[in-house]
Coordinates of N, CA and C in Angstrom, one line a residue:
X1 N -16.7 16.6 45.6 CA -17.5 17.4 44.7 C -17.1 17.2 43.3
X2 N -18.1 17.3 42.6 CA -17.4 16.8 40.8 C -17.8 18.2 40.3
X3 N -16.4 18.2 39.7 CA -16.3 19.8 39.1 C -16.4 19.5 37.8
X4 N -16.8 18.1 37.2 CA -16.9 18.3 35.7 C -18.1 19.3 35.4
X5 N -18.0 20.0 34.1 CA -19.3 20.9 33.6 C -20.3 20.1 33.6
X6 N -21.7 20.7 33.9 CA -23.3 19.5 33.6 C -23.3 20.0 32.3
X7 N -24.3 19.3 31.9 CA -24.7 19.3 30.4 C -25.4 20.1 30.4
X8 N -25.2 20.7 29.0 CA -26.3 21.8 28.4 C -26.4 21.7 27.5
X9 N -28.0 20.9 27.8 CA -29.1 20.9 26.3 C -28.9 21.9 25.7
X10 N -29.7 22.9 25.7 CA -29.8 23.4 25.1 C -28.6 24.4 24.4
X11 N -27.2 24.3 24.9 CA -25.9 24.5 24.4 C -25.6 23.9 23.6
X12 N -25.7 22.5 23.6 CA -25.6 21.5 22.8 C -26.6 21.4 21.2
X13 N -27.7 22.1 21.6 CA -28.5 22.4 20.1 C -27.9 23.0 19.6
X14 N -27.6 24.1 20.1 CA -26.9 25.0 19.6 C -26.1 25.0 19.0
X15 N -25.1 24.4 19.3 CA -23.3 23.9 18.6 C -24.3 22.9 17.4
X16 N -24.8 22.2 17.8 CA -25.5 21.1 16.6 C -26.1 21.9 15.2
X17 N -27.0 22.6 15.9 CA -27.5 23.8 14.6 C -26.5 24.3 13.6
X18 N -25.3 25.0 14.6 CA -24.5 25.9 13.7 C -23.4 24.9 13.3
X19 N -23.2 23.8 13.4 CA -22.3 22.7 12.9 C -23.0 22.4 11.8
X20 N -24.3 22.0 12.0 CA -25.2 21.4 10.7 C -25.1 22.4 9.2
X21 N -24.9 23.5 10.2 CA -25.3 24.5 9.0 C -23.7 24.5 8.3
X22 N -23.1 24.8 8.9 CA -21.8 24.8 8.7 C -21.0 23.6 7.7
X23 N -21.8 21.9 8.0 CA -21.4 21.2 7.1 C -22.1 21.2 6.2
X24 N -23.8 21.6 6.0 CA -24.0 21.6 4.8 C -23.4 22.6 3.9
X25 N -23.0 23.4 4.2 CA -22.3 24.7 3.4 C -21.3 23.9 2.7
X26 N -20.4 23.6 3.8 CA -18.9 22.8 3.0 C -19.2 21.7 2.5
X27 N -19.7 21.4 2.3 CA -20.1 19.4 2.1 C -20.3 20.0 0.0
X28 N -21.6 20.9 0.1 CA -21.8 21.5 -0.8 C -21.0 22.0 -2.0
X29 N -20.1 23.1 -0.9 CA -19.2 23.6 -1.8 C -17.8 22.8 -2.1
X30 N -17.8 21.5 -1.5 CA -16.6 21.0 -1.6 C -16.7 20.2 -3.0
X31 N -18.4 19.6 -3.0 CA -18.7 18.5 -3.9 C -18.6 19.6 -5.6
X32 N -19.3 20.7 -5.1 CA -19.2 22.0 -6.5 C -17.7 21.8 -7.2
X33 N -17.1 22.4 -5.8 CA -16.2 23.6 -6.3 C -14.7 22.3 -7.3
X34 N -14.8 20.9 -6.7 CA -14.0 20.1 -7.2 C -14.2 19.0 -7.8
X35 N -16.2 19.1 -8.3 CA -16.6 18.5 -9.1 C -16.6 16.6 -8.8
X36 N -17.1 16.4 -7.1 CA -16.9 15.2 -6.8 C -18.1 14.8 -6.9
X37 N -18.9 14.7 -8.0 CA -19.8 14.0 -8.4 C -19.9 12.8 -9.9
X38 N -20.8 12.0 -9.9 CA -20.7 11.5 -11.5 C -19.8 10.3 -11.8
X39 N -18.8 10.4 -12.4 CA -17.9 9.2 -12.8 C -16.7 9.0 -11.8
X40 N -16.5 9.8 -10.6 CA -15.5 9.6 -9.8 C -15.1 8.8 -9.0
X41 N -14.4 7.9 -9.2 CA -13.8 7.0 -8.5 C -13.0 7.5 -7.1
X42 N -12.8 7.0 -6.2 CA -12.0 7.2 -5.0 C -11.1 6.7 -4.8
X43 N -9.9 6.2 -3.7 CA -9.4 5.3 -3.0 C -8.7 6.1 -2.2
X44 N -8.8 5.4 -0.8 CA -8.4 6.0 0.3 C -7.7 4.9 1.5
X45 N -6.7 5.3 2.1 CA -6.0 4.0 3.1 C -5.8 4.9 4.7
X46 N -6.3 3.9 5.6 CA -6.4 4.6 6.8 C -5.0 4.4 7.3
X47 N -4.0 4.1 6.6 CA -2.3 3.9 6.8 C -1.5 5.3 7.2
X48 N -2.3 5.5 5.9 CA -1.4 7.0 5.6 C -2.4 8.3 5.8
X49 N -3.7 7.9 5.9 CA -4.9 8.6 6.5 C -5.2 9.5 4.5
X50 N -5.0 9.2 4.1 CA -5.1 9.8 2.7 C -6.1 9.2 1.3
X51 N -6.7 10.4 1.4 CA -7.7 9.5 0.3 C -7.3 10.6 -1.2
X52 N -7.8 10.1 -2.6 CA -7.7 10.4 -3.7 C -8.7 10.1 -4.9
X53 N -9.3 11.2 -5.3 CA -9.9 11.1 -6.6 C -9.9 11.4 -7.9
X54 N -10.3 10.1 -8.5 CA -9.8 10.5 -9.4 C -11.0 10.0 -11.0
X55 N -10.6 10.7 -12.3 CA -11.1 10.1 -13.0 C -11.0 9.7 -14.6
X56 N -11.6 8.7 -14.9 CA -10.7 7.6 -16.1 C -9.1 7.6 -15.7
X57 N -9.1 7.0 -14.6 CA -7.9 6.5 -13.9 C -6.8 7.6 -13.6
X58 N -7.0 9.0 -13.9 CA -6.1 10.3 -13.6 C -7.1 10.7 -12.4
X59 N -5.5 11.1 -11.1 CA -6.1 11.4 -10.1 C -6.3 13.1 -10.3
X60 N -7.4 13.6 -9.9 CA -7.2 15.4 -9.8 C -7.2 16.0 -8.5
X61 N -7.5 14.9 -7.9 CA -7.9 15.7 -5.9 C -7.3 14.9 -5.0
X62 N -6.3 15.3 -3.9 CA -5.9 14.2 -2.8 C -6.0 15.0 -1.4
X63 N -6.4 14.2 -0.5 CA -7.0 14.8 0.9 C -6.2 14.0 1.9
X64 N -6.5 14.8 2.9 CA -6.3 14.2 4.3 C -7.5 13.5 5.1
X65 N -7.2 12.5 5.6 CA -8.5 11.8 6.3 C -8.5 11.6 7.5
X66 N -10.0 12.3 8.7 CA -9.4 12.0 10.3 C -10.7 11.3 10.4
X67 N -10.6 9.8 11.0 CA -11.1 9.4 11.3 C -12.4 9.5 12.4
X68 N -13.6 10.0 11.9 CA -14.2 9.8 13.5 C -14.5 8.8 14.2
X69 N -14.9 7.9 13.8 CA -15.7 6.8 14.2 C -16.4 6.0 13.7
X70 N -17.1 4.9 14.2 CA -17.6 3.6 12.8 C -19.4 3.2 14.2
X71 N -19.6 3.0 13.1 CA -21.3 2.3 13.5 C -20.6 1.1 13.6
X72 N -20.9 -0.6 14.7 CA -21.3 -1.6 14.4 C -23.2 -1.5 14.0
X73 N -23.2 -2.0 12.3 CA -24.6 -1.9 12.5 C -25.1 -2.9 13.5
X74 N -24.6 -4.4 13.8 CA -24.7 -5.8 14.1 C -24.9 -5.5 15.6
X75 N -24.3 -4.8 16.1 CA -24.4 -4.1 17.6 C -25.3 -2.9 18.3
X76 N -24.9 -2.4 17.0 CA -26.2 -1.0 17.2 C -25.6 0.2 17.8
X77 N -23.7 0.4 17.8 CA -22.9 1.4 18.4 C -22.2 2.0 17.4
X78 N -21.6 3.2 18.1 CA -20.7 3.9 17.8 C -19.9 3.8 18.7
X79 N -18.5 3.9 17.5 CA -17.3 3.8 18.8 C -16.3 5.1 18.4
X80 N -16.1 5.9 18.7 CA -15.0 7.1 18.4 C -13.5 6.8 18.2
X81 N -13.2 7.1 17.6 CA -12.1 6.9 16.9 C -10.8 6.8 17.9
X82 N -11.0 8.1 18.7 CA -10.1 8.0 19.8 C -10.3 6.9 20.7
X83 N -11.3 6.5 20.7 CA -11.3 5.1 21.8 C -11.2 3.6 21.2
X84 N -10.5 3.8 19.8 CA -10.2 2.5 18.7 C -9.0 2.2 19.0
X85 N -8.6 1.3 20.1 CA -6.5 1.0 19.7 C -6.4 0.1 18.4
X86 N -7.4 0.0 17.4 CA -7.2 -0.8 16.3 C -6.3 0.0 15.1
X87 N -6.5 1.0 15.3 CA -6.3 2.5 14.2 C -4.8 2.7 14.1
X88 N -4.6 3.2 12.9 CA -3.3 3.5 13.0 C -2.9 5.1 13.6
X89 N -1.9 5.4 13.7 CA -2.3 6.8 14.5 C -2.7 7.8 13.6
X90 N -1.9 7.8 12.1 CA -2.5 8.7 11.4 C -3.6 8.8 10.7
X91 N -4.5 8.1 10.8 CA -6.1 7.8 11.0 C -6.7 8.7 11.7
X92 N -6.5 9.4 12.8 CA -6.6 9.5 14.3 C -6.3 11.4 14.0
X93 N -5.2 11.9 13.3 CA -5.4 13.3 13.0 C -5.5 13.8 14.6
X94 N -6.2 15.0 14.6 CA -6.6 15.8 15.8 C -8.2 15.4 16.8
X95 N -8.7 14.2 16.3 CA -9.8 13.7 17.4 C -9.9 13.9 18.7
X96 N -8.5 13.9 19.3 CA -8.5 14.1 20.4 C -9.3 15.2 21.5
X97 N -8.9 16.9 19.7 CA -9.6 17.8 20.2 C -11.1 17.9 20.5
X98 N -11.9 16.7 20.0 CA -13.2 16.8 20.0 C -13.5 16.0 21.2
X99 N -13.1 15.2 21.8 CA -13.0 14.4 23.3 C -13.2 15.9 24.0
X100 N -12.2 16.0 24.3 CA -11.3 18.0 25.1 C -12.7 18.7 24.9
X101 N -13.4 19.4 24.2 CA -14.1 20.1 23.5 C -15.7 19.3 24.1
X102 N -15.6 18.4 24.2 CA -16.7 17.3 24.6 C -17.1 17.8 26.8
X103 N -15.7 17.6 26.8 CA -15.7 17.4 28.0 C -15.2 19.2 29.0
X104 N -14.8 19.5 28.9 CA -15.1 21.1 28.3 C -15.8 21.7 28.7
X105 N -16.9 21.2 27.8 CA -18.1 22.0 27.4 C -19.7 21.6 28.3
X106 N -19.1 20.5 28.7 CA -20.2 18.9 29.5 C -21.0 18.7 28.4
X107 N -20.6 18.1 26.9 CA -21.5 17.9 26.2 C -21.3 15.9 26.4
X108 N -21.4 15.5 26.6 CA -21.1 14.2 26.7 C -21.2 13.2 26.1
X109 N -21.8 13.3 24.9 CA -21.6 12.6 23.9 C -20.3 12.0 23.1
X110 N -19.7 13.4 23.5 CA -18.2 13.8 22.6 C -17.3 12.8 23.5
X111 N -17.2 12.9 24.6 CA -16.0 12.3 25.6 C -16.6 10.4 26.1
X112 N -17.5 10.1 25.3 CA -18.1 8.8 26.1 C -17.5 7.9 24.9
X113 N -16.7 6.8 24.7 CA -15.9 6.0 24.3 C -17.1 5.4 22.8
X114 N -18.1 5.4 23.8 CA -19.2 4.6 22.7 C -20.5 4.8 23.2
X115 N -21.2 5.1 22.3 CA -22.9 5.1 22.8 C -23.8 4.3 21.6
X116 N -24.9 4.2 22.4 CA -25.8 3.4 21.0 C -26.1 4.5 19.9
X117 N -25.8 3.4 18.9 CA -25.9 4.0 17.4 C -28.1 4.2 17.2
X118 N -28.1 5.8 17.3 CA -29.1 6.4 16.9 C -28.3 7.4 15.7
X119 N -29.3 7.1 14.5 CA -28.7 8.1 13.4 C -28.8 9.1 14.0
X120 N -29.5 10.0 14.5 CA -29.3 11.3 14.4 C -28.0 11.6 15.6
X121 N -28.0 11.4 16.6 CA -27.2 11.1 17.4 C -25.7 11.3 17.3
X122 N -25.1 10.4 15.9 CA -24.1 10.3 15.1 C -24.2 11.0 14.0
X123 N -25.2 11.4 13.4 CA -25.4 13.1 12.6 C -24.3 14.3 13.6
X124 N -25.2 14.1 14.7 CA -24.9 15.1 15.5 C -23.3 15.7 15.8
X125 N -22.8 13.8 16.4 CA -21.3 13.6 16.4 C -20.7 14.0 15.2
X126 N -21.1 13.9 14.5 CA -19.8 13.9 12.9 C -19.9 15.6 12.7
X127 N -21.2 16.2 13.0 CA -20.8 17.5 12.5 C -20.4 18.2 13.4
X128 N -20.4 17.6 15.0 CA -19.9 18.6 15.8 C -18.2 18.4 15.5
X129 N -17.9 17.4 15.4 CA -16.6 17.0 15.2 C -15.8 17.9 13.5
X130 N -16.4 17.9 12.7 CA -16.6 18.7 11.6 C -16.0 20.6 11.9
X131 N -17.0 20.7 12.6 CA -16.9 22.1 12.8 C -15.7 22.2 14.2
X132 N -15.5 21.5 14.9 CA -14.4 21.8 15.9 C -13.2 21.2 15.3
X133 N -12.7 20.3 14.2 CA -11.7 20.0 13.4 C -11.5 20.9 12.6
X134 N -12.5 21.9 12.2 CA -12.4 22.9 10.8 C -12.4 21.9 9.7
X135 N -12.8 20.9 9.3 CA -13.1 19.8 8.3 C -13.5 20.8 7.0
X136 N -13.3 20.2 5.5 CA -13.7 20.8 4.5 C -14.6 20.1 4.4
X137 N -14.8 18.7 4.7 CA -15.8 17.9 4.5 C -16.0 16.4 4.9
X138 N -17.0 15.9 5.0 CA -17.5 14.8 5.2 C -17.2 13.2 4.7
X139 N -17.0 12.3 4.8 CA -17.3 11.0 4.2 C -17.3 10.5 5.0
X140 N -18.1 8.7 4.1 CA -18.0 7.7 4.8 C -18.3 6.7 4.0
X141 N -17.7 5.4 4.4 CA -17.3 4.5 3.7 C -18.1 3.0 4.4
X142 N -19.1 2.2 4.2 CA -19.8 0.6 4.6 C -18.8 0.1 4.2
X143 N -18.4 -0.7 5.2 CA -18.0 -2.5 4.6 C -18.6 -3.3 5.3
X144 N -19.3 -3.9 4.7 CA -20.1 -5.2 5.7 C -20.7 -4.7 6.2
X145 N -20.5 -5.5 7.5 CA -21.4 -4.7 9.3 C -20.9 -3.7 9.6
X146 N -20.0 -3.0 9.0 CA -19.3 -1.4 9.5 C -19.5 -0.3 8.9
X147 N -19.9 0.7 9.2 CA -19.8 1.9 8.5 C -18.7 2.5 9.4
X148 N -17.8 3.4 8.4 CA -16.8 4.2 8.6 C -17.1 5.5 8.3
X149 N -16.7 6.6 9.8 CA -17.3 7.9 9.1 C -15.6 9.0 9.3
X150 N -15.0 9.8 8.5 CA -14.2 10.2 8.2 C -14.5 11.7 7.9
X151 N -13.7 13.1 8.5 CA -13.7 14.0 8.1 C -12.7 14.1 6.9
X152 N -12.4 15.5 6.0 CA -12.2 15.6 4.3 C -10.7 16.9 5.4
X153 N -9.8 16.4 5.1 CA -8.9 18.0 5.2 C -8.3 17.9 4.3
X154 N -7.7 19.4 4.2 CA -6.6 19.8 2.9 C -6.5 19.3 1.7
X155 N -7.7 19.4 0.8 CA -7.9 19.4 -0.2 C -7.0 19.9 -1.1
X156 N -5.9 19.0 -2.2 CA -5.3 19.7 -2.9 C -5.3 19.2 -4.5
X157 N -5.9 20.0 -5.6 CA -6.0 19.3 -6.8 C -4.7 19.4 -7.8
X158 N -4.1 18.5 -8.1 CA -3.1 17.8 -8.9 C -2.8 18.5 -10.1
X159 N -1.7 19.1 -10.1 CA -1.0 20.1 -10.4 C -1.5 20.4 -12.1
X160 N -2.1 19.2 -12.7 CA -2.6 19.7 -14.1 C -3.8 20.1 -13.8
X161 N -4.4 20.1 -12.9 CA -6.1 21.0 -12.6 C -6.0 21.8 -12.0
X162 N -4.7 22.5 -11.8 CA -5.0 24.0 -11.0 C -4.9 24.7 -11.7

């Protein structure tokens, strides 16, 4: 007998709605409240999982970065971070709990290694993952054939902007 949870659609809207809402809130007040718009430069390394902004070459904001997962556009997938042995571990943060949370819950999206890359689909993934990390916020980064998508934690601005 399979005692995994079945899926629930309409559970799954659910969580989707109130994540959606939930990231546009923070996405919002993240970009306000620390003024990441305009002339700001970035840089970020999935080494140390840590990204930084900054501007006319003074940094004012440094974050934590957990990797969710990457589009091949060339392929037409998503691959979850947790199911990347390319990554470094601190890349990788608390993902785990969104697999757990996935599988859990029978939403199956969350626990399936890779599925075909439909935008909304991967909307869906990043904010459910968003809101079950407690994420401040959002990014993501193209190179080439890759998009990289990354949650924003612990925002802290550089001791001459506080």
């Amino acid at each position: 007998m399979d005692d995994r949870p079945k899926h629930d659609h309409s559970g799954w809207e659910e969580v989707v709605l109130a994540a959606r809402e939930r990231a546009r809130s923070r996405q919002s007040r993240m970009i306000e409240r620390y003024g990441l718009s305009g002339d700001v430069q970035y840089d970020w390394s999935l080494d140390d999982a840590r990204i930084t902004w900054s501007r006319g070459g003074a940094v004012f904001l440094a974050g934590r970065l957990t990797m969710i997962g990457s589009v091949s556009l060339s392929r037409r997938t998503w691959l979850w971070s947790w199911a990347n042995d390319s990554l470094p571990r601190a890349a990788l943060g608390d993902i785990e709990k969104v697999r757990r949370f996935g599988e859990v819950n029978g939403y199956p999206v969350l626990p399936w290694p890779r599925f075909d890359h439909h935008p909304e689909l991967v909307a869906e993934a990043r904010m459910v993952a968003a809101a079950v990390l407690d994420a401040e916020g959002l990014w993501a980064e193209s190179l080439d054939d890759v998009q990289l998508h990354f949650l924003v934690h612990d925002l802290t601005l550089a001791a001459e902007h506080r």
